[in-house]
Amino acid sequence: MSEVASAPHAASTVRLGLKENWPQFALLVLINAFVGGMVGIERTVVPLIGAEEFNIGSTTLIVSFIVSFGVVKACANLISGQLADAWGRKSVLVLGWLIGLPVPFMIIWAPGWKWVIAANALLGINQGLAWSMTVIMKIDLVGPKSRGLAVGLNEFAGYLAVGVTAYFTGFLASEYGLRPAPIYLGVAYAVLGAALSILLVRDTREHVRLETAAHARQASQIGFGEVFVLTSFRDRNLFAASQAGLVNNLNDGMSWGIFPLFFASFGLAIDRIGILKAVYPATWGILQVATGPLSDRWGRKGLIVAGMWVQAAGLFLIGATSHFEWWLVSSLLLGLGTAMVYPSLIAAVSDASHPSWRARALSVYRFWRDLGYAIGALSAGIIADTFGLSAAISSIAVLTFISGVVVAVFMRERAVSSVDLAQKTSRPAE
């Protein structure tokens, strides 16, 4: 589980490995739980605020808050790696929290839907910077042998917090109304996350230098434009991971905006909607503790392909049924499939990236992945307004299945070395 290396320019106390860095690792796990909780405050209640408090009849308009979140988060992800290399990981993490502090207050006091859209733009920056840094810093700390485990624990904390918060916001909304009580959780998360990041987190750039010193030297330096092209299109493994990440979050963006409206259309009470909205991310979060390490042992490709197809099955089942019990089973399937995919994709991108540009490669991958929120919410909203909510869910299920096929065709089980990737900037991928 640990990997120890030495370098002349690295401090003797800097070592790679989970055991060697567990206090900082555990602190980052806790902080990412607060990052996830910031999204969790919206999963159950915000679409219903649009429909019930602001009387918005258009599904496309209701999910516009997810579009603003997804676009801004994707762009924040894209620059997060560059900022992390230039300013340090901790500085970017703290900046993300400072930008996220106004979000819950804006939702509580929003006099109209534009405030909610603006709050979600800030939330997108918060998530793009803060969540990116927690996962990058954990990968920095553990070294190459335990990346799947590191990512699994990071995503476990974040998405378990999403699920738990979604449940409690649904419960609080059923007791006290959609606002302000459920959103007070977000105030606590923002304050605690910012305070811990400022006071206790240490930067991990020395760990990157240590790993880089022990790593094969690159044939040439790679600029951000080259990293973007490699991660997006040119390398087959990175392309397969990027498109799968986009589709994964595309169906998550659809579920965020459409599921509460779909369940409510059958007369389901808000506290039971909260249960369904909690089961999916909670299952996703908990199981990543197992699926992350399994991807280290079994490889990434099989888990990614199977996970996309399990998600597709869960979506088909939700769209085709109208009873709470079947929706509960479907939510479990969605959580299982996403748990198989999520840490495996991040680890696969890390495998194919040299330490000197890994943060930038991850930022490009996360750009495409989180752009899926906007694409999923917008496309599902348009389909729902035209053909109905069930048709929107089924359409996204088909796309999710096809994405799994793309991974099966393009991704190799073992990533190409980063030296080879550097050389590929001058020629097409195989």
PDB file of C-alpha atoms in Angstrom, residues 187-358:
ATOM      1  CA  VAL A 187     -24.063  26.811   5.657  1.00  0.00           C
ATOM      2  CA  ALA A 188     -22.413  24.386   8.083  1.00  0.00           C
ATOM      3  CA  TYR A 189     -20.601  22.516   5.300  1.00  0.00           C
ATOM      4  CA  ALA A 190     -19.229  25.702   3.735  1.00  0.00           C
ATOM      5  CA  VAL A 191     -17.943  27.151   7.004  1.00  0.00           C
ATOM      6  CA  LEU A 192     -16.335  23.897   8.198  1.00  0.00           C
ATOM      7  CA  GLY A 193     -14.805  23.082   4.811  1.00  0.00           C
ATOM      8  CA  ALA A 194     -13.246  26.516   4.454  1.00  0.00           C
ATOM      9  CA  ALA A 195     -11.910  26.561   8.023  1.00  0.00           C
ATOM     10  CA  LEU A 196     -10.274  23.131   7.817  1.00  0.00           C
ATOM     11  CA  SER A 197      -8.741  23.896   4.429  1.00  0.00           C
ATOM     12  CA  ILE A 198      -7.233  27.160   5.642  1.00  0.00           C
ATOM     13  CA  LEU A 199      -6.002  25.960   9.026  1.00  0.00           C
ATOM     14  CA  LEU A 200      -4.948  22.323   8.655  1.00  0.00           C
ATOM     15  CA  VAL A 201      -4.336  21.279   5.037  1.00  0.00           C
ATOM     16  CA  ARG A 202      -0.730  21.109   3.806  1.00  0.00           C
ATOM     17  CA  ASP A 203       0.269  21.343   0.165  1.00  0.00           C
ATOM     18  CA  THR A 204       1.402  18.187  -1.674  1.00  0.00           C
ATOM     19  CA  ARG A 205       3.715  19.580  -4.341  1.00  0.00           C
ATOM     20  CA  GLU A 206       6.760  18.041  -2.625  1.00  0.00           C
ATOM     21  CA  HIS A 207       5.128  14.625  -2.989  1.00  0.00           C
ATOM     22  CA  VAL A 208       4.743  15.281  -6.722  1.00  0.00           C
ATOM     23  CA  ARG A 209       8.416  16.225  -6.989  1.00  0.00           C
ATOM     24  CA  LEU A 210       9.384  13.050  -5.140  1.00  0.00           C
ATOM     25  CA  GLU A 211       7.343  10.840  -7.468  1.00  0.00           C
ATOM     26  CA  THR A 212       8.591  12.696 -10.546  1.00  0.00           C
ATOM     27  CA  ALA A 213      12.232  12.113  -9.521  1.00  0.00           C
ATOM     28  CA  ALA A 214      11.630   8.350  -9.417  1.00  0.00           C
ATOM     29  CA  HIS A 215       9.626   8.324 -12.665  1.00  0.00           C
ATOM     30  CA  ALA A 216      10.887   7.757 -16.190  1.00  0.00           C
ATOM     31  CA  ARG A 217      11.967  11.025 -17.786  1.00  0.00           C
ATOM     32  CA  GLN A 218       9.722  12.293 -20.581  1.00  0.00           C
ATOM     33  CA  ALA A 219      10.967  12.496 -24.134  1.00  0.00           C
ATOM     34  CA  SER A 220       9.795  16.122 -24.263  1.00  0.00           C
ATOM     35  CA  GLN A 221       7.898  18.681 -22.247  1.00  0.00           C
ATOM     36  CA  ILE A 222       4.133  18.739 -22.830  1.00  0.00           C
ATOM     37  CA  GLY A 223       2.139  21.971 -22.945  1.00  0.00           C
ATOM     38  CA  PHE A 224      -1.457  22.325 -21.851  1.00  0.00           C
ATOM     39  CA  GLY A 225      -2.756  22.302 -25.423  1.00  0.00           C
ATOM     40  CA  GLU A 226      -1.039  18.983 -26.065  1.00  0.00           C
ATOM     41  CA  VAL A 227      -2.405  17.539 -22.817  1.00  0.00           C
ATOM     42  CA  PHE A 228      -5.900  18.679 -23.817  1.00  0.00           C
ATOM     43  CA  VAL A 229      -5.684  17.007 -27.238  1.00  0.00           C
ATOM     44  CA  LEU A 230      -4.202  13.799 -25.797  1.00  0.00           C
ATOM     45  CA  THR A 231      -6.794  13.473 -23.067  1.00  0.00           C
ATOM     46  CA  SER A 232      -9.725  14.433 -25.266  1.00  0.00           C
ATOM     47  CA  PHE A 233      -9.081  12.687 -28.571  1.00  0.00           C
ATOM     48  CA  ARG A 234      -5.645  11.433 -29.522  1.00  0.00           C
ATOM     49  CA  ASP A 235      -4.919   8.670 -27.020  1.00  0.00           C
ATOM     50  CA  ARG A 236      -7.457   5.859 -27.199  1.00  0.00           C
ATOM     51  CA  ASN A 237      -7.459   5.114 -23.451  1.00  0.00           C
ATOM     52  CA  LEU A 238      -7.847   8.741 -22.455  1.00  0.00           C
ATOM     53  CA  PHE A 239     -10.507   9.327 -25.132  1.00  0.00           C
ATOM     54  CA  ALA A 240     -12.501   6.315 -23.923  1.00  0.00           C
ATOM     55  CA  ALA A 241     -12.283   7.527 -20.325  1.00  0.00           C
ATOM     56  CA  SER A 242     -13.263  11.099 -21.197  1.00  0.00           C
ATOM     57  CA  GLN A 243     -16.370  10.140 -23.170  1.00  0.00           C
ATOM     58  CA  ALA A 244     -17.447   7.667 -20.490  1.00  0.00           C
ATOM     59  CA  GLY A 245     -17.010  10.315 -17.816  1.00  0.00           C
ATOM     60  CA  LEU A 246     -19.101  12.758 -19.832  1.00  0.00           C
ATOM     61  CA  VAL A 247     -21.932  10.241 -20.299  1.00  0.00           C
ATOM     62  CA  ASN A 248     -21.775   9.135 -16.660  1.00  0.00           C
ATOM     63  CA  ASN A 249     -22.355  12.683 -15.461  1.00  0.00           C
ATOM     64  CA  LEU A 250     -24.820  13.274 -18.283  1.00  0.00           C
ATOM     65  CA  ASN A 251     -27.114  10.654 -16.775  1.00  0.00           C
ATOM     66  CA  ASP A 252     -26.409  11.982 -13.285  1.00  0.00           C
ATOM     67  CA  GLY A 253     -27.355  15.509 -14.400  1.00  0.00           C
ATOM     68  CA  MET A 254     -30.558  14.122 -15.866  1.00  0.00           C
ATOM     69  CA  SER A 255     -31.365  12.274 -12.637  1.00  0.00           C
ATOM     70  CA  TRP A 256     -30.666  15.391 -10.550  1.00  0.00           C
ATOM     71  CA  GLY A 257     -33.232  17.488 -12.402  1.00  0.00           C
ATOM     72  CA  ILE A 258     -35.721  14.964 -13.781  1.00  0.00           C
ATOM     73  CA  PHE A 259     -36.080  12.320 -11.057  1.00  0.00           C
ATOM     74  CA  PRO A 260     -37.712  14.547  -8.386  1.00  0.00           C
ATOM     75  CA  LEU A 261     -40.221  15.801 -10.970  1.00  0.00           C
ATOM     76  CA  PHE A 262     -40.820  12.278 -12.321  1.00  0.00           C
ATOM     77  CA  PHE A 263     -41.401  10.774  -8.872  1.00  0.00           C
ATOM     78  CA  ALA A 264     -43.609  13.697  -7.812  1.00  0.00           C
ATOM     79  CA  SER A 265     -45.734  13.256 -10.958  1.00  0.00           C
ATOM     80  CA  PHE A 266     -46.881   9.921  -9.522  1.00  0.00           C
ATOM     81  CA  GLY A 267     -47.811  11.574  -6.217  1.00  0.00           C
ATOM     82  CA  LEU A 268     -44.778  10.384  -4.243  1.00  0.00           C
ATOM     83  CA  ALA A 269     -44.288  12.355  -1.005  1.00  0.00           C
ATOM     84  CA  ILE A 270     -41.190  14.526  -0.683  1.00  0.00           C
ATOM     85  CA  ASP A 271     -39.714  12.491   2.178  1.00  0.00           C
ATOM     86  CA  ARG A 272     -39.888   9.335  -0.005  1.00  0.00           C
ATOM     87  CA  ILE A 273     -38.384  11.257  -2.918  1.00  0.00           C
ATOM     88  CA  GLY A 274     -35.575  12.138  -0.514  1.00  0.00           C
ATOM     89  CA  ILE A 275     -35.015   8.430   0.182  1.00  0.00           C
ATOM     90  CA  LEU A 276     -34.706   7.618  -3.519  1.00  0.00           C
ATOM     91  CA  LYS A 277     -32.442  10.597  -4.124  1.00  0.00           C
ATOM     92  CA  ALA A 278     -30.265   9.456  -1.210  1.00  0.00           C
ATOM     93  CA  VAL A 279     -29.992   5.764  -2.104  1.00  0.00           C
ATOM     94  CA  TYR A 280     -28.337   6.367  -5.485  1.00  0.00           C
ATOM     95  CA  PRO A 281     -25.379   8.557  -4.383  1.00  0.00           C
ATOM     96  CA  ALA A 282     -25.034   6.784  -1.017  1.00  0.00           C
ATOM     97  CA  THR A 283     -24.695   3.383  -2.730  1.00  0.00           C
ATOM     98  CA  TRP A 284     -22.327   4.972  -5.220  1.00  0.00           C
ATOM     99  CA  GLY A 285     -20.251   6.461  -2.417  1.00  0.00           C
ATOM    100  CA  ILE A 286     -20.088   3.434  -0.105  1.00  0.00           C
ATOM    101  CA  LEU A 287     -19.250   0.859  -2.774  1.00  0.00           C
ATOM    102  CA  GLN A 288     -16.339   2.914  -4.101  1.00  0.00           C
ATOM    103  CA  VAL A 289     -14.388   1.841  -1.030  1.00  0.00           C
ATOM    104  CA  ALA A 290     -14.420  -1.616  -2.663  1.00  0.00           C
ATOM    105  CA  THR A 291     -14.472  -0.799  -6.391  1.00  0.00           C
ATOM    106  CA  GLY A 292     -11.510   1.612  -6.220  1.00  0.00           C
ATOM    107  CA  PRO A 293      -9.088  -1.015  -4.845  1.00  0.00           C
ATOM    108  CA  LEU A 294     -10.623  -3.673  -7.111  1.00  0.00           C
ATOM    109  CA  SER A 295      -9.676  -1.566 -10.115  1.00  0.00           C
ATOM    110  CA  ASP A 296      -6.073  -1.663  -8.851  1.00  0.00           C
ATOM    111  CA  ARG A 297      -6.195  -5.468  -8.796  1.00  0.00           C
ATOM    112  CA  TRP A 298      -8.524  -6.389 -11.688  1.00  0.00           C
ATOM    113  CA  GLY A 299      -7.852  -3.517 -14.093  1.00  0.00           C
ATOM    114  CA  ARG A 300      -9.977  -0.543 -15.073  1.00  0.00           C
ATOM    115  CA  LYS A 301     -11.669  -1.537 -18.349  1.00  0.00           C
ATOM    116  CA  GLY A 302     -13.936  -4.371 -17.183  1.00  0.00           C
ATOM    117  CA  LEU A 303     -15.343  -2.370 -14.289  1.00  0.00           C
ATOM    118  CA  ILE A 304     -15.980   0.652 -16.511  1.00  0.00           C
ATOM    119  CA  VAL A 305     -17.792  -1.279 -19.250  1.00  0.00           C
ATOM    120  CA  ALA A 306     -19.903  -3.316 -16.832  1.00  0.00           C
ATOM    121  CA  GLY A 307     -20.652  -0.245 -14.738  1.00  0.00           C
ATOM    122  CA  MET A 308     -21.988   1.747 -17.690  1.00  0.00           C
ATOM    123  CA  TRP A 309     -24.274  -1.134 -18.642  1.00  0.00           C
ATOM    124  CA  VAL A 310     -25.544  -1.578 -15.073  1.00  0.00           C
ATOM    125  CA  GLN A 311     -26.363   2.143 -14.996  1.00  0.00           C
ATOM    126  CA  ALA A 312     -28.253   1.798 -18.279  1.00  0.00           C
ATOM    127  CA  ALA A 313     -30.296  -1.080 -16.827  1.00  0.00           C
ATOM    128  CA  GLY A 314     -31.190   0.996 -13.772  1.00  0.00           C
ATOM    129  CA  LEU A 315     -32.301   3.934 -15.909  1.00  0.00           C
ATOM    130  CA  PHE A 316     -34.439   1.729 -18.156  1.00  0.00           C
ATOM    131  CA  LEU A 317     -36.135   0.254 -15.085  1.00  0.00           C
ATOM    132  CA  ILE A 318     -36.941   3.666 -13.602  1.00  0.00           C
ATOM    133  CA  GLY A 319     -38.439   4.934 -16.860  1.00  0.00           C
ATOM    134  CA  ALA A 320     -40.519   1.799 -17.348  1.00  0.00           C
ATOM    135  CA  THR A 321     -42.056   1.505 -13.853  1.00  0.00           C
ATOM    136  CA  SER A 322     -44.263   3.570 -11.581  1.00  0.00           C
ATOM    137  CA  HIS A 323     -43.851   2.093  -8.083  1.00  0.00           C
ATOM    138  CA  PHE A 324     -41.564   3.097  -5.225  1.00  0.00           C
ATOM    139  CA  GLU A 325     -40.183  -0.435  -4.742  1.00  0.00           C
ATOM    140  CA  TRP A 326     -38.998  -0.703  -8.354  1.00  0.00           C
ATOM    141  CA  TRP A 327     -37.549   2.797  -8.203  1.00  0.00           C
ATOM    142  CA  LEU A 328     -35.630   1.776  -5.090  1.00  0.00           C
ATOM    143  CA  VAL A 329     -34.138  -1.247  -6.877  1.00  0.00           C
ATOM    144  CA  SER A 330     -33.292   0.973  -9.857  1.00  0.00           C
ATOM    145  CA  SER A 331     -31.568   3.502  -7.610  1.00  0.00           C
ATOM    146  CA  LEU A 332     -29.444   0.713  -6.136  1.00  0.00           C
ATOM    147  CA  LEU A 333     -28.474  -0.398  -9.658  1.00  0.00           C
ATOM    148  CA  LEU A 334     -27.544   3.164 -10.584  1.00  0.00           C
ATOM    149  CA  GLY A 335     -25.399   3.462  -7.466  1.00  0.00           C
ATOM    150  CA  LEU A 336     -23.684   0.123  -8.112  1.00  0.00           C
ATOM    151  CA  GLY A 337     -22.943   0.949 -11.746  1.00  0.00           C
ATOM    152  CA  THR A 338     -21.607   4.410 -10.965  1.00  0.00           C
ATOM    153  CA  ALA A 339     -19.423   3.028  -8.156  1.00  0.00           C
ATOM    154  CA  MET A 340     -17.842   0.633 -10.641  1.00  0.00           C
ATOM    155  CA  VAL A 341     -17.169   3.423 -13.130  1.00  0.00           C
ATOM    156  CA  TYR A 342     -16.226   6.530 -11.170  1.00  0.00           C
ATOM    157  CA  PRO A 343     -12.956   5.667  -9.394  1.00  0.00           C
ATOM    158  CA  SER A 344     -11.872   3.400 -12.253  1.00  0.00           C
ATOM    159  CA  LEU A 345     -12.060   6.271 -14.748  1.00  0.00           C
ATOM    160  CA  ILE A 346     -10.037   8.690 -12.621  1.00  0.00           C
ATOM    161  CA  ALA A 347      -7.458   5.987 -11.907  1.00  0.00           C
ATOM    162  CA  ALA A 348      -7.276   5.100 -15.620  1.00  0.00           C
ATOM    163  CA  VAL A 349      -6.519   8.718 -16.513  1.00  0.00           C
ATOM    164  CA  SER A 350      -3.897   8.870 -13.752  1.00  0.00           C
ATOM    165  CA  ASP A 351      -2.285   5.660 -15.039  1.00  0.00           C
ATOM    166  CA  ALA A 352      -1.766   7.219 -18.465  1.00  0.00           C
ATOM    167  CA  SER A 353      -0.394  10.539 -17.191  1.00  0.00           C
ATOM    168  CA  HIS A 354       3.152  11.486 -16.233  1.00  0.00           C
ATOM    169  CA  PRO A 355       3.329  13.017 -12.725  1.00  0.00           C
ATOM    170  CA  SER A 356       4.517  16.315 -14.195  1.00  0.00           C
ATOM    171  CA  TRP A 357       1.258  16.766 -16.171  1.00  0.00           C
ATOM    172  CA  ARG A 358      -1.140  14.445 -14.346  1.00  0.00           C
TER     173      ARG A 358
END
